PDB file of C-alpha atoms in Angstrom:
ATOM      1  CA  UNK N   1     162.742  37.631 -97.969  1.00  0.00           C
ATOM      2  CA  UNK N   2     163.828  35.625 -94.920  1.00  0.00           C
ATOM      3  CA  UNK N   3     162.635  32.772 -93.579  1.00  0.00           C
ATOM      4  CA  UNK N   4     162.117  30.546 -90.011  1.00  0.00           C
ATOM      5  CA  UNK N   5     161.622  27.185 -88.454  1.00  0.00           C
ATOM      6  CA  UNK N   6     159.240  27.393 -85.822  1.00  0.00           C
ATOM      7  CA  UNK N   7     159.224  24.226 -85.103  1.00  0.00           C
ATOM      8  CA  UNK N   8     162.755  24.107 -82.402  1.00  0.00           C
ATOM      9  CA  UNK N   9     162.983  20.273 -82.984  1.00  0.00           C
ATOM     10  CA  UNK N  10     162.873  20.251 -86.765  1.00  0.00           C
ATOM     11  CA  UNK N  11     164.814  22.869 -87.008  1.00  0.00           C
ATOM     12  CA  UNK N  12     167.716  21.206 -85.147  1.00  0.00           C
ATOM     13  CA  UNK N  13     166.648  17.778 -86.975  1.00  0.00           C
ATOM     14  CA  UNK N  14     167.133  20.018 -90.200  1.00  0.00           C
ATOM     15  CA  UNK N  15     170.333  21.636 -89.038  1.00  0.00           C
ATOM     16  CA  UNK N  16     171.944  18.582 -87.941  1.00  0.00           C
ATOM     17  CA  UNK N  17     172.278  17.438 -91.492  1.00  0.00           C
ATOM     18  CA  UNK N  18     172.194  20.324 -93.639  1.00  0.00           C
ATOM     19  CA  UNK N  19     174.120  23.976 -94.128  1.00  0.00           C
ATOM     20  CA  UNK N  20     172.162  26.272 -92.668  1.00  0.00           C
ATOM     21  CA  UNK N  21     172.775  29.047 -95.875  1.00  0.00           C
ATOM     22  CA  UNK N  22     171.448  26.431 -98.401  1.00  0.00           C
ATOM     23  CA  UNK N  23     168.873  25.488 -96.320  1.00  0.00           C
ATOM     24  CA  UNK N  24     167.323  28.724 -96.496  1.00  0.00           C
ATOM     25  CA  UNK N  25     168.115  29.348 -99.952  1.00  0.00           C
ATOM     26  CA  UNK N  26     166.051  26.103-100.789  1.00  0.00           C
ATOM     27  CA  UNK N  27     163.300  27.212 -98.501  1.00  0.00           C
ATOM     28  CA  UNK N  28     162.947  30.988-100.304  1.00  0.00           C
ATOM     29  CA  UNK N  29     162.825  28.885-103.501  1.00  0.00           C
ATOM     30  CA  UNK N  30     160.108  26.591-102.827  1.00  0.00           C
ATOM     31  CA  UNK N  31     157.980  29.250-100.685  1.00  0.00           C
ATOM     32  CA  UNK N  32     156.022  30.565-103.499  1.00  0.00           C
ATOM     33  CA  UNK N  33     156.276  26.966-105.939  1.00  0.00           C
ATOM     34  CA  UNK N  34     152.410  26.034-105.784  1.00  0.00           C
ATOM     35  CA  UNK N  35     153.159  23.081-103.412  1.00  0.00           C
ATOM     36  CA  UNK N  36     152.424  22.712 -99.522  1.00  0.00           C
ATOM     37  CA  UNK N  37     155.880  21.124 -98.882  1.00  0.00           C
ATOM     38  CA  UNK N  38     159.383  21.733 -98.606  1.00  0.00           C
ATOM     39  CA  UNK N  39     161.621  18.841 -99.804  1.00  0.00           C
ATOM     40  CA  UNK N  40     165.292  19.460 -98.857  1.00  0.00           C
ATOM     41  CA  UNK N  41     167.896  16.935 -99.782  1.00  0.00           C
ATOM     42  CA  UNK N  42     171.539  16.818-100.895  1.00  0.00           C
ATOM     43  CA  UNK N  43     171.044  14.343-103.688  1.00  0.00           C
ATOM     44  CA  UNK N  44     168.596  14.971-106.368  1.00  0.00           C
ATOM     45  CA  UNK N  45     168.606  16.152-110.171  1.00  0.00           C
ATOM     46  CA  UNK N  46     165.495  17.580-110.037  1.00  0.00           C
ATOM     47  CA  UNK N  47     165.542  19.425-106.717  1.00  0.00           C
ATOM     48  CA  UNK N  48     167.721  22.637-105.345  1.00  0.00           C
ATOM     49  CA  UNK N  49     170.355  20.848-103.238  1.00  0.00           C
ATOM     50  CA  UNK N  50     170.699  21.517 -99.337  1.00  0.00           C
ATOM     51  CA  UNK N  51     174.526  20.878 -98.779  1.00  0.00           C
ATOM     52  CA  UNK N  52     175.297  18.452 -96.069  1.00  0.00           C
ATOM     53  CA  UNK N  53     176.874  20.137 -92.877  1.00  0.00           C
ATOM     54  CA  UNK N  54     180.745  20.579 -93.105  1.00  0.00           C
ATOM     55  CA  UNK N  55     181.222  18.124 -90.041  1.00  0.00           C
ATOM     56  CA  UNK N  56     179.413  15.481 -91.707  1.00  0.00           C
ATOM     57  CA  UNK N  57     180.464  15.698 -95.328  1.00  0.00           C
ATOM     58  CA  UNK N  58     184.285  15.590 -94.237  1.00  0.00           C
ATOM     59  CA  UNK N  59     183.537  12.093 -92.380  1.00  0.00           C
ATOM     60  CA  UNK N  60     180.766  10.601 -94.496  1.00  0.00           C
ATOM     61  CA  UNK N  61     178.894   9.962 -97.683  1.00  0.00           C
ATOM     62  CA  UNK N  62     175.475  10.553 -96.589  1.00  0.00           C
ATOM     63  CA  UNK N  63     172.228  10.848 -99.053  1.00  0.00           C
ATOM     64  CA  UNK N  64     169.354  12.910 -96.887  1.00  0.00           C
ATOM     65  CA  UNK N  65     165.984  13.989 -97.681  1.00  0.00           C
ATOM     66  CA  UNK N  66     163.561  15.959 -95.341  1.00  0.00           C
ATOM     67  CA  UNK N  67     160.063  16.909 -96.061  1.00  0.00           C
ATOM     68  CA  UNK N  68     157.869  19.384 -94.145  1.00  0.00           C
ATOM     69  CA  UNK N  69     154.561  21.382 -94.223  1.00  0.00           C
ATOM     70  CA  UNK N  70     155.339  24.738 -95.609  1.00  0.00           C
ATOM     71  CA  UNK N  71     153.245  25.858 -92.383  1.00  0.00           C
ATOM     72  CA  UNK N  72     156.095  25.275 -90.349  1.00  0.00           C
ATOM     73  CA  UNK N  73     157.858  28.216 -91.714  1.00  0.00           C
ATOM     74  CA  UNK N  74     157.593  31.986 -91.144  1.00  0.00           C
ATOM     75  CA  UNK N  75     158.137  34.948 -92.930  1.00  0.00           C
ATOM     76  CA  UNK N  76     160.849  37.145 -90.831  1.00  0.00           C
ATOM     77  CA  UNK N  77     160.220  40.745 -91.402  1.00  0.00           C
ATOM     78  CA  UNK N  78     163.600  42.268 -92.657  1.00  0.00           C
ATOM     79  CA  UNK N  79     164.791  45.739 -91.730  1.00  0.00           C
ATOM     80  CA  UNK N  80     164.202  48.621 -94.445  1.00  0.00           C
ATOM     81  CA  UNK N  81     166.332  51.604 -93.688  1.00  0.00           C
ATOM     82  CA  UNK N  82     163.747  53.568 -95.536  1.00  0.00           C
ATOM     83  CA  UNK N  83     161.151  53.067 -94.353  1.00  0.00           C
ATOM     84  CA  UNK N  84     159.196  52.264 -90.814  1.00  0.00           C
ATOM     85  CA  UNK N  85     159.843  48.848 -89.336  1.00  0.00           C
ATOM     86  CA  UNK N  86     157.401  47.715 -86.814  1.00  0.00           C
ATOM     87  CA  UNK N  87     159.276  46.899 -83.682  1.00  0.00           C
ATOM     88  CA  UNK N  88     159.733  44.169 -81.910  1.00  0.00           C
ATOM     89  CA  UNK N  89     159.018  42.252 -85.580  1.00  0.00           C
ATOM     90  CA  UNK N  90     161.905  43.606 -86.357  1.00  0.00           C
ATOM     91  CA  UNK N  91     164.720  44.368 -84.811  1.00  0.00           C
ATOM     92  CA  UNK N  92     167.888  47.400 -85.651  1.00  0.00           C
ATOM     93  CA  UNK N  93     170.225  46.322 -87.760  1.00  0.00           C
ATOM     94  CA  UNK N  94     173.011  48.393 -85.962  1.00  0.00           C
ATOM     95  CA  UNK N  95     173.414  49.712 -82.386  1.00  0.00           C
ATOM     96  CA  UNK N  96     173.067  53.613 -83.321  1.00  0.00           C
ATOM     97  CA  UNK N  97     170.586  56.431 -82.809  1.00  0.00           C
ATOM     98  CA  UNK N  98     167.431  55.965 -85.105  1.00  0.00           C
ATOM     99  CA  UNK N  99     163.859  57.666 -85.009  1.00  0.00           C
ATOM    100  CA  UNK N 100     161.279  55.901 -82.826  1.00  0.00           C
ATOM    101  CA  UNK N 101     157.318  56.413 -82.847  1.00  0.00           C
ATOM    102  CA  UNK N 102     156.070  56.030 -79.225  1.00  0.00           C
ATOM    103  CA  UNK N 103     152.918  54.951 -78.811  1.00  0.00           C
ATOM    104  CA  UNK N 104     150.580  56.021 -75.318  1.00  0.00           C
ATOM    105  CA  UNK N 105     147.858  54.588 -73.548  1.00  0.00           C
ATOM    106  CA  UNK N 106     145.848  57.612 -75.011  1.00  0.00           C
ATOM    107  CA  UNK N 107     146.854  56.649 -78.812  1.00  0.00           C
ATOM    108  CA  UNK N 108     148.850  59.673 -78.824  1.00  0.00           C
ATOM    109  CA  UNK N 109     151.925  58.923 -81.055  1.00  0.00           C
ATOM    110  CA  UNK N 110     155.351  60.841 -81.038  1.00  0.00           C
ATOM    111  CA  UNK N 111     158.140  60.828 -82.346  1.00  0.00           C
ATOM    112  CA  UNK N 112     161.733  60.607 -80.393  1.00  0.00           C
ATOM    113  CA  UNK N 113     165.173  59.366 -81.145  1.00  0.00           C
ATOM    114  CA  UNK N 114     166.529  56.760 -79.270  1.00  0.00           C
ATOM    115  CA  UNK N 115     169.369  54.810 -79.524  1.00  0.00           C
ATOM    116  CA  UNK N 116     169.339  50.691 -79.700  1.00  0.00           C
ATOM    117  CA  UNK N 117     172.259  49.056 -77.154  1.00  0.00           C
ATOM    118  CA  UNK N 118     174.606  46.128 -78.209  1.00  0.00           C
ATOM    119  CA  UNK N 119     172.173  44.748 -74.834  1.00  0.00           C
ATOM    120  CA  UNK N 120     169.436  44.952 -77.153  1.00  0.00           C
ATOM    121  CA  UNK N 121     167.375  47.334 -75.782  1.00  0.00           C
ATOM    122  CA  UNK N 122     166.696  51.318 -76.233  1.00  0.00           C
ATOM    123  CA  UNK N 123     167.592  54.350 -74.698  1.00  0.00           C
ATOM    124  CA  UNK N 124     165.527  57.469 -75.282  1.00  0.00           C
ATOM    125  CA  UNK N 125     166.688  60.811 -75.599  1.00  0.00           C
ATOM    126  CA  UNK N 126     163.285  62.970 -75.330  1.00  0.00           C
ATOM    127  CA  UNK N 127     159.915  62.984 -74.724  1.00  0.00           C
ATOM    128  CA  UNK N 128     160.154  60.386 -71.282  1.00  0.00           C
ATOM    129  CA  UNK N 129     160.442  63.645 -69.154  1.00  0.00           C
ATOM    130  CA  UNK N 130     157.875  65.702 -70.494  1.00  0.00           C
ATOM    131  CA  UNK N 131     155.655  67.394 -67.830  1.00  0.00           C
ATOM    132  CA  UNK N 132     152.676  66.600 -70.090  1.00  0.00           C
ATOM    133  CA  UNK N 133     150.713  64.195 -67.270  1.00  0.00           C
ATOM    134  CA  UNK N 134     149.619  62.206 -70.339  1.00  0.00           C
ATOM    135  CA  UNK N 135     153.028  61.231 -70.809  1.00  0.00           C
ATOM    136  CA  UNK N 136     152.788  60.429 -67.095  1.00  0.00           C
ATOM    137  CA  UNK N 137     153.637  56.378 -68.542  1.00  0.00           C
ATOM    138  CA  UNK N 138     156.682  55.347 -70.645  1.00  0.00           C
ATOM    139  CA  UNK N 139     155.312  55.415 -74.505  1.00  0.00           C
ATOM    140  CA  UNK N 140     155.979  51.810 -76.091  1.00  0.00           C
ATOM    141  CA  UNK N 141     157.971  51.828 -78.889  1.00  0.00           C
ATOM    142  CA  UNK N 142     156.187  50.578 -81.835  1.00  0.00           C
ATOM    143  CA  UNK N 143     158.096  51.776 -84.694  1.00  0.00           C
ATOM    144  CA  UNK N 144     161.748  52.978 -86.166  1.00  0.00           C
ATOM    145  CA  UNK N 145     163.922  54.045 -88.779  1.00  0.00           C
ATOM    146  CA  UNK N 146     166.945  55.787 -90.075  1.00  0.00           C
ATOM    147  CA  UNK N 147     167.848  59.022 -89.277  1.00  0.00           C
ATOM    148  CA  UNK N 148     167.763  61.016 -91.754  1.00  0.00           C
ATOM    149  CA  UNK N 149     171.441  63.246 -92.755  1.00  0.00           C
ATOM    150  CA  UNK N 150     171.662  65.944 -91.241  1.00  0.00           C
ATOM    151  CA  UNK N 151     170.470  69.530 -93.150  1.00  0.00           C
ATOM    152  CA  UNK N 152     172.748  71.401 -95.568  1.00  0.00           C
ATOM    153  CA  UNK N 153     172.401  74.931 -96.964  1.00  0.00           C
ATOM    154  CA  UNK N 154     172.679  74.578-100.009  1.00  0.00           C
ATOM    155  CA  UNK N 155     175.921  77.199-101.491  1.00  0.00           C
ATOM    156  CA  UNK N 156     175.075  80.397-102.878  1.00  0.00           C
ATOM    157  CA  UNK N 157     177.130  80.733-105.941  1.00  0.00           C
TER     158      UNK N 157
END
């Protein structure tokens, strides 16, 4: 599971002294630990260690501890290639084709491919021209996934 900082000046507080990779690593270990805090700090026997950042470790010896509310972190939905991912939560892994469920103001869903640009936005490849007038309005794109491989007859022996 992933994890955020929603708080933008913690978070920089946070990153200022600490690797951002063991910094997250701490935080997925604590998440679920029975407490309401996070404790990160780089010296401690009984606590995961948050390693300093590289800039500051190569010029100092520096002993930090931070503790927050747990409630300023978020879960960060991750991509699942099998499955539906609810978009924007989350967001394509890869810029490629992938199978999108458009959703229109008359609940109507469909499903389309569409392909998701390094510019980080998609381009559709059906259903936006169809003369159907309830499609008069561009569906919003509330889910995708994988495609899946393409069909295969199987060999007659």
């Amino acid at each position: 599971m992933k994890y955020r900082i929603k708080n933008e000046t913690l978070k920089k507080a946070i990153f200022a002294f600490f690797d951002e990779e063991s910094v997250m690593q701490s935080i997925a270990e604590q998440m679920n630990d029975g407490s309401n805090f996070i404790q990160l700090t780089n010296r401690s026997a009984s606590w995961k260690n948050a390693f300093l950042n590289r800039e500051l470790s190569d010029i100092c010896s520096l002993e930090t501890r931070f503790y927050f509310n747990k409630t300023e972190i978020e879960t960060v939905a991750e991509f699942n290639p099998g499955r539906w991912n609810p978009f924007p939560a989350v967001r394509p892994p890869k810029y490629k084709n992938y199978l999108v469920q458009l959703l229109y103001t008359t609940g109507e869903r469909i499903l389309v491919t569409a392909n998701w640009t390094p510019l980080g936005y998609w381009v559709r490849h059906a259903g936006k021209h169809d003369p159907d007038p309830a499609y008069a309005e561009d569906g919003e794109i509330v889910a995708f996934r994988e495609l899946p491989d393409f069909y295969e007859s199987e060999k007659q022996e």
